PDB file of C-alpha atoms in Angstrom:
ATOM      1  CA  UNK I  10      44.263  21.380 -77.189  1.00  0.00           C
ATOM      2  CA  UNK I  11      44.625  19.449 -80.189  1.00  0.00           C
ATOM      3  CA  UNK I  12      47.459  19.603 -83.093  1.00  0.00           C
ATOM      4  CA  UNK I  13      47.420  18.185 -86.379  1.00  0.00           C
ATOM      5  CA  UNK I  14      51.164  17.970 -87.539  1.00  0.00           C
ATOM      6  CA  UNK I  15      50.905  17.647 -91.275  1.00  0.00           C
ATOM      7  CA  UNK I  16      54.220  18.155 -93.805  1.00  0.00           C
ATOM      8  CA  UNK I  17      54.123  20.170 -95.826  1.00  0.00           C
ATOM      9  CA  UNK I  18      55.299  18.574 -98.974  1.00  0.00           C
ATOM     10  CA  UNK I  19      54.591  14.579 -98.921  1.00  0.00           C
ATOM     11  CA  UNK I  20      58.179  13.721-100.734  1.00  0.00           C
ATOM     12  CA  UNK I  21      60.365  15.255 -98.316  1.00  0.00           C
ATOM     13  CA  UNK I  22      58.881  12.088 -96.295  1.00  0.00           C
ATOM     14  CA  UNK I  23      61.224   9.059 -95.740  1.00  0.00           C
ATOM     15  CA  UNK I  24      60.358   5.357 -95.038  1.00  0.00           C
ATOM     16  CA  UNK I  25      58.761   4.998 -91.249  1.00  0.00           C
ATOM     17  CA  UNK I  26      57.799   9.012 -91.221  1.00  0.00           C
ATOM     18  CA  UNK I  27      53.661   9.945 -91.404  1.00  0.00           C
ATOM     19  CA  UNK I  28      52.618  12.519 -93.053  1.00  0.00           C
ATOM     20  CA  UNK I  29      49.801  13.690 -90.900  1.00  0.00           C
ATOM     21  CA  UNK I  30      49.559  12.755 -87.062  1.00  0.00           C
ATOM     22  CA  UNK I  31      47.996  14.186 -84.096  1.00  0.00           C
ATOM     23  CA  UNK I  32      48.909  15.381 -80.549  1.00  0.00           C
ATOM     24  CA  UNK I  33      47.298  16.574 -77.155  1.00  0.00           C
ATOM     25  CA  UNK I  34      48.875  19.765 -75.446  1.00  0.00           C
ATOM     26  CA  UNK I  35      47.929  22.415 -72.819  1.00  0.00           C
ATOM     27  CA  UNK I  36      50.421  24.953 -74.551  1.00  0.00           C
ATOM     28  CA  UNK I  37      50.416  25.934 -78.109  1.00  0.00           C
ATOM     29  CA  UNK I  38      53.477  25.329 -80.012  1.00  0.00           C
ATOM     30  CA  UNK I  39      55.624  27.923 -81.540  1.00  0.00           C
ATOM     31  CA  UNK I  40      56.582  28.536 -85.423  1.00  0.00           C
ATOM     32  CA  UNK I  41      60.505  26.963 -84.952  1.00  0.00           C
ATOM     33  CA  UNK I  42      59.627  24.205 -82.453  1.00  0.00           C
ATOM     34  CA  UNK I  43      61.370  20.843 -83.068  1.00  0.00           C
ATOM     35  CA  UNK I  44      58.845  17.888 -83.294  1.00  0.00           C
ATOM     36  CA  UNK I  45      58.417  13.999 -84.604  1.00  0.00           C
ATOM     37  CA  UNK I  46      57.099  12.406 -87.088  1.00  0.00           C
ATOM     38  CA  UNK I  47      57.786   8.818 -86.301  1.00  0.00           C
ATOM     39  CA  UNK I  48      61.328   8.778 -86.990  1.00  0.00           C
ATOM     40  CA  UNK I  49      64.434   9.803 -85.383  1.00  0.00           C
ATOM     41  CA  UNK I  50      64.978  12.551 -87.706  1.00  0.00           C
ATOM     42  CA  UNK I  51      63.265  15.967 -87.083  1.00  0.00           C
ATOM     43  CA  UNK I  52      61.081  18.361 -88.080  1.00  0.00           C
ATOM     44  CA  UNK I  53      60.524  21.772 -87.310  1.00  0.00           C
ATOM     45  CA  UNK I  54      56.665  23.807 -87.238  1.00  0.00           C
ATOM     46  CA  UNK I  55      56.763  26.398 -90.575  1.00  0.00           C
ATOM     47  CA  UNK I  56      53.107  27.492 -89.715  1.00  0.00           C
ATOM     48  CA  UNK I  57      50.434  27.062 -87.125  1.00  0.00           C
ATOM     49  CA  UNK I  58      46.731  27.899 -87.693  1.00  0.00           C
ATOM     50  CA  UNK I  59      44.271  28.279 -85.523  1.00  0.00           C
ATOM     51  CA  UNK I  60      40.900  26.536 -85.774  1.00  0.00           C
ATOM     52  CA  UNK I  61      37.673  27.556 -83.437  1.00  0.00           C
ATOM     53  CA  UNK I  62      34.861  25.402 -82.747  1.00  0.00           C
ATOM     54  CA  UNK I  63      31.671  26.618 -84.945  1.00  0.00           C
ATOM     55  CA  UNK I  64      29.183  25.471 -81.543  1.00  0.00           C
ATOM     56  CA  UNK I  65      29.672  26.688 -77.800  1.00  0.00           C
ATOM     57  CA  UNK I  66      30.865  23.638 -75.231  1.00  0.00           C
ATOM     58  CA  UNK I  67      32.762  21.523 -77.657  1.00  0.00           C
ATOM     59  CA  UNK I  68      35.046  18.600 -76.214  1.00  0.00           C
ATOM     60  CA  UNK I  69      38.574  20.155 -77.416  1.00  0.00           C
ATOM     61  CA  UNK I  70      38.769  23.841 -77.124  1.00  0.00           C
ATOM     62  CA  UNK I  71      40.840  24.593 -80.353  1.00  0.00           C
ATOM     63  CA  UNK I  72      42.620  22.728 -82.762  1.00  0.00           C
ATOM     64  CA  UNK I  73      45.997  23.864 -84.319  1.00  0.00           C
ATOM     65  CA  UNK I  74      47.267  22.649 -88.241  1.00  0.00           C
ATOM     66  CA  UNK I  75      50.866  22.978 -87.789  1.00  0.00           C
ATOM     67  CA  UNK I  76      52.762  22.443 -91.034  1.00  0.00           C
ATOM     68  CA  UNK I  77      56.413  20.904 -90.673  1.00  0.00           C
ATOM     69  CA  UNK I  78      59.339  20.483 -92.702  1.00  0.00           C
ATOM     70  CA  UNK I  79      62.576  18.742 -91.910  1.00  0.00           C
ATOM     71  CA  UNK I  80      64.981  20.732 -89.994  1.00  0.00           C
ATOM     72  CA  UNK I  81      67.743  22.506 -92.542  1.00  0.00           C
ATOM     73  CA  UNK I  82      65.135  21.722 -95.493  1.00  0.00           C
ATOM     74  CA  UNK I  83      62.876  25.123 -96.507  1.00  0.00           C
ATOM     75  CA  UNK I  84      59.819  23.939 -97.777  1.00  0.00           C
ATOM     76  CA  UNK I  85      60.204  24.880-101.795  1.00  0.00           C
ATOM     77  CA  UNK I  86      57.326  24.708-104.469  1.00  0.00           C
ATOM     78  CA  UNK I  87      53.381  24.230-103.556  1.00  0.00           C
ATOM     79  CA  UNK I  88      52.872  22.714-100.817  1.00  0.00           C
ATOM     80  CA  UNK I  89      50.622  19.417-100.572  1.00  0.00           C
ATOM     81  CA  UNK I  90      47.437  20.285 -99.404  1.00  0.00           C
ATOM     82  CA  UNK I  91      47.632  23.635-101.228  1.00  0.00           C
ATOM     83  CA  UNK I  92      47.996  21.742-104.605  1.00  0.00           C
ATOM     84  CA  UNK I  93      44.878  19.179-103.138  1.00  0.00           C
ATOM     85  CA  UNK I  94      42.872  22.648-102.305  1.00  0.00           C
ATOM     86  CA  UNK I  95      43.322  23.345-106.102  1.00  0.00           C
ATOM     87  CA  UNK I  96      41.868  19.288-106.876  1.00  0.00           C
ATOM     88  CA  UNK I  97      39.357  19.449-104.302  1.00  0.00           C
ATOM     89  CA  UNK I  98      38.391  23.019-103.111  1.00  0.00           C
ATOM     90  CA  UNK I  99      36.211  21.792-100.650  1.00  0.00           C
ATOM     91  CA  UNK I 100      38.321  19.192 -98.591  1.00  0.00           C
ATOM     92  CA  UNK I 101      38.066  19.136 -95.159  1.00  0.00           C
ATOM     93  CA  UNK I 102      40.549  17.728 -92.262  1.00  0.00           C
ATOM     94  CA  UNK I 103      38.819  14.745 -90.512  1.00  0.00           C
ATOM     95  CA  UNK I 104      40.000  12.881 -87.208  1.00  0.00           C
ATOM     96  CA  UNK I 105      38.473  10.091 -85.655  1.00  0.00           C
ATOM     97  CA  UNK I 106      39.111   9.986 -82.231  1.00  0.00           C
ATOM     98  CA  UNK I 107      37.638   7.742 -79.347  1.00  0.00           C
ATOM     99  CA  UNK I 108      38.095   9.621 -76.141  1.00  0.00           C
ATOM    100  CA  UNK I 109      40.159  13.603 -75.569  1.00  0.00           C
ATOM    101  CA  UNK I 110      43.758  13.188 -74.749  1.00  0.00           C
ATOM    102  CA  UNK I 111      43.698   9.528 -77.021  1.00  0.00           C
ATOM    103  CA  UNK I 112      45.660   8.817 -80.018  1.00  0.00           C
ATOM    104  CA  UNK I 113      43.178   9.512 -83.170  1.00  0.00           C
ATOM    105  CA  UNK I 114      41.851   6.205 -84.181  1.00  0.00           C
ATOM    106  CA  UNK I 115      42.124   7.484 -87.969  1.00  0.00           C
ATOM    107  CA  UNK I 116      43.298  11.004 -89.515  1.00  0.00           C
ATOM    108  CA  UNK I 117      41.865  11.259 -93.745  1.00  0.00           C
ATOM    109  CA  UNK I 118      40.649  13.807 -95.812  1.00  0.00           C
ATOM    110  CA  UNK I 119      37.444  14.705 -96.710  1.00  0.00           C
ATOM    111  CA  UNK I 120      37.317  16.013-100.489  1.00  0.00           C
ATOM    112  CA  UNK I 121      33.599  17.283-100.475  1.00  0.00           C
ATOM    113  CA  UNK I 122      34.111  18.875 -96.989  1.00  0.00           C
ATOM    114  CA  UNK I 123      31.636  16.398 -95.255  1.00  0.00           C
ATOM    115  CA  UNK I 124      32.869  14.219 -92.435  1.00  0.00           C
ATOM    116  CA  UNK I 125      32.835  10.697 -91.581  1.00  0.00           C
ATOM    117  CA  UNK I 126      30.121   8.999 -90.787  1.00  0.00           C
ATOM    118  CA  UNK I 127      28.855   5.682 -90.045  1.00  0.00           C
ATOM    119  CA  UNK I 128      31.568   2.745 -89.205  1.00  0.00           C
ATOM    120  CA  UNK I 129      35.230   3.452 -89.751  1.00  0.00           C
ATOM    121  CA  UNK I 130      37.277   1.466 -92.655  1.00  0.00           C
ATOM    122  CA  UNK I 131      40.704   1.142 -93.337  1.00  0.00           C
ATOM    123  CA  UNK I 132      42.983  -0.119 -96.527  1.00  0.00           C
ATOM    124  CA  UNK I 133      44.769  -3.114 -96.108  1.00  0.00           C
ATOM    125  CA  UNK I 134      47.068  -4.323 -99.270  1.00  0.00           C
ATOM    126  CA  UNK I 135      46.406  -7.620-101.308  1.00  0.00           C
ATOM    127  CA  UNK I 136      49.022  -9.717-103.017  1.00  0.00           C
ATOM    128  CA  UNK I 137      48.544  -6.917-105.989  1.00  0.00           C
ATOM    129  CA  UNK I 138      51.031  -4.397-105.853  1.00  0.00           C
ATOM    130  CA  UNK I 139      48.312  -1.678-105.864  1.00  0.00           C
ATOM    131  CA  UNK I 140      45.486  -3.417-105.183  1.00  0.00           C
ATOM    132  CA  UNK I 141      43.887  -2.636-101.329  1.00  0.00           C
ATOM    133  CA  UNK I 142      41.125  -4.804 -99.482  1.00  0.00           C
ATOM    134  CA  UNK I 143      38.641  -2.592 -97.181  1.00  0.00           C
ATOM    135  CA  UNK I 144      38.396  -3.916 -93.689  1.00  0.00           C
ATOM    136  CA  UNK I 145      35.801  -2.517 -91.434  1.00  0.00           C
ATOM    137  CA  UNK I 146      37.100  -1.335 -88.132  1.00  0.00           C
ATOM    138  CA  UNK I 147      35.351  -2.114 -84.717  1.00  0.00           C
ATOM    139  CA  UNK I 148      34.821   1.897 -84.686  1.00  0.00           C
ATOM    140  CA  UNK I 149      31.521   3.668 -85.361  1.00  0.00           C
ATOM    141  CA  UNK I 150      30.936   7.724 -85.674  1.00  0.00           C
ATOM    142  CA  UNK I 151      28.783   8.961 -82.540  1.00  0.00           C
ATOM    143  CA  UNK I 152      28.731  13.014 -83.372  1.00  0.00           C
ATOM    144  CA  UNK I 153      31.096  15.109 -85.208  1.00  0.00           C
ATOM    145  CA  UNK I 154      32.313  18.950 -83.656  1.00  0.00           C
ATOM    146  CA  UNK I 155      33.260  21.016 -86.405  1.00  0.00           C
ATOM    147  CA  UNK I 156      36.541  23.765 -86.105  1.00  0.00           C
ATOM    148  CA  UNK I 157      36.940  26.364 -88.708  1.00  0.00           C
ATOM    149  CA  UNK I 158      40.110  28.052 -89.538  1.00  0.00           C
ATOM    150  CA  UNK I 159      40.382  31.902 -87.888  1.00  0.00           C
ATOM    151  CA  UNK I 160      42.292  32.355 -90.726  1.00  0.00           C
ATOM    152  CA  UNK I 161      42.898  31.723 -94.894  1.00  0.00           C
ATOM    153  CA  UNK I 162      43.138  27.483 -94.466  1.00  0.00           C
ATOM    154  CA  UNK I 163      43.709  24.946 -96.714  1.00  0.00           C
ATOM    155  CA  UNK I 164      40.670  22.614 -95.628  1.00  0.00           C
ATOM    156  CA  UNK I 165      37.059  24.257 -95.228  1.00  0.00           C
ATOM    157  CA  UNK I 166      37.170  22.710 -91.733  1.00  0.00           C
ATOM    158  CA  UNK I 167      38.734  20.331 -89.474  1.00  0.00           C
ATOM    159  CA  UNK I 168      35.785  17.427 -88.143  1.00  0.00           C
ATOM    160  CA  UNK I 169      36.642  15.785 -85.138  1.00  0.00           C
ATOM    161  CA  UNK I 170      34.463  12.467 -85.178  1.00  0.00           C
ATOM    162  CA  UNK I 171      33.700  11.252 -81.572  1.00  0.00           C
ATOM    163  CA  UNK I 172      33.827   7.598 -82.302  1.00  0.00           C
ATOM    164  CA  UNK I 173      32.507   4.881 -79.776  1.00  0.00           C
ATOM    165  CA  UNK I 174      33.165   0.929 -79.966  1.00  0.00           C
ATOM    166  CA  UNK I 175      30.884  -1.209 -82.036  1.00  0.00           C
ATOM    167  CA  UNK I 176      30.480  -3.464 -78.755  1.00  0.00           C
ATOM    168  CA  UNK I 177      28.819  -0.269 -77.154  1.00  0.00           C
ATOM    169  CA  UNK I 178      26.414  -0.251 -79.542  1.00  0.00           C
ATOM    170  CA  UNK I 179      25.392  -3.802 -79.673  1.00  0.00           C
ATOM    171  CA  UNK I 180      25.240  -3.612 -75.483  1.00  0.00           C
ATOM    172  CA  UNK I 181      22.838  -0.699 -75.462  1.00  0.00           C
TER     173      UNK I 181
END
């Protein structure tokens, strides 16, 4: 099984901490559980939703969204990806992965609701303070399973995007 930790409101945050990462289970977490986001510090799971392949014999069974919040801090206000819902009511949860059990290879955010395709990119910064340089990673898109919520869901669907090595390719 496959969870997407996401917090639930970006500035609660602190240097080191990601916002959105991924992990492999056989058991489902529970609403209370005490998890990481890169730090020492922790969080704890406010909400867990289920999402369901849409085609029989997918890869990964389910995938859980479980929304965290540091422990002793109640989530106040709208959350992130509710007020991104309200900007982009179509967005969709994408993560690239290269093989089941692996660390995702990249985690974004779809705001039409399509998923990736093609060769992966990531942002790199330039000598400008906001300024970012593309870089193309040695990653392209080989099919895409998509998982839709059982229930009401921030993102129209979570994509996972099978990804195989560029140096595949050019071999076969």
């Amino acid at each position: 099984m496959l969870i997407i930790f996401q917090v639930c409101q970006d500035d609660a945050a602190q240097a080191g901490e990601l916002l959105v990462r991924e992990g492999w289970t056989k058991q489902p977490p529970l609403v209370g559980d005490i998890v990481s986001m890169g730090t020492e510090r922790h969080w704890t799971i406010v909400r867990l939703m289920e999402f369901e392949p849409i085609a029989e014999f997918q890869v990964v069974e389910s995938v859980l969204l479980a929304h965290v919040s540091p422990i002793g801090i109640s989530p106040k206000g709208q959350w992130t990806c509710e007020q991104a819902k309200e900007l982009f009511p179509l967005q969709s949860l994408e993560v690239a992965l290269s093989a089941k059990g692996q660390p995702a290879l990249e985690i974004s955010y779809g705001i039409e609701g399509l998923p990736l395709v093609g060769q992966l990119f990531t942002a790199e910064p330039t000598a400008h303070p906001t300024a970012m340089r593309s870089v193309m990673l040695p990653w392209m898109v080989d099919r895409i399973e998509k998982y839709v919520s059982v229930s009401e869901s921030p993102y129209t669907a979570i994509h996972l995007c099978w990804c195989v090595a560029m140096k595949e390719i050019v071999a076969a």
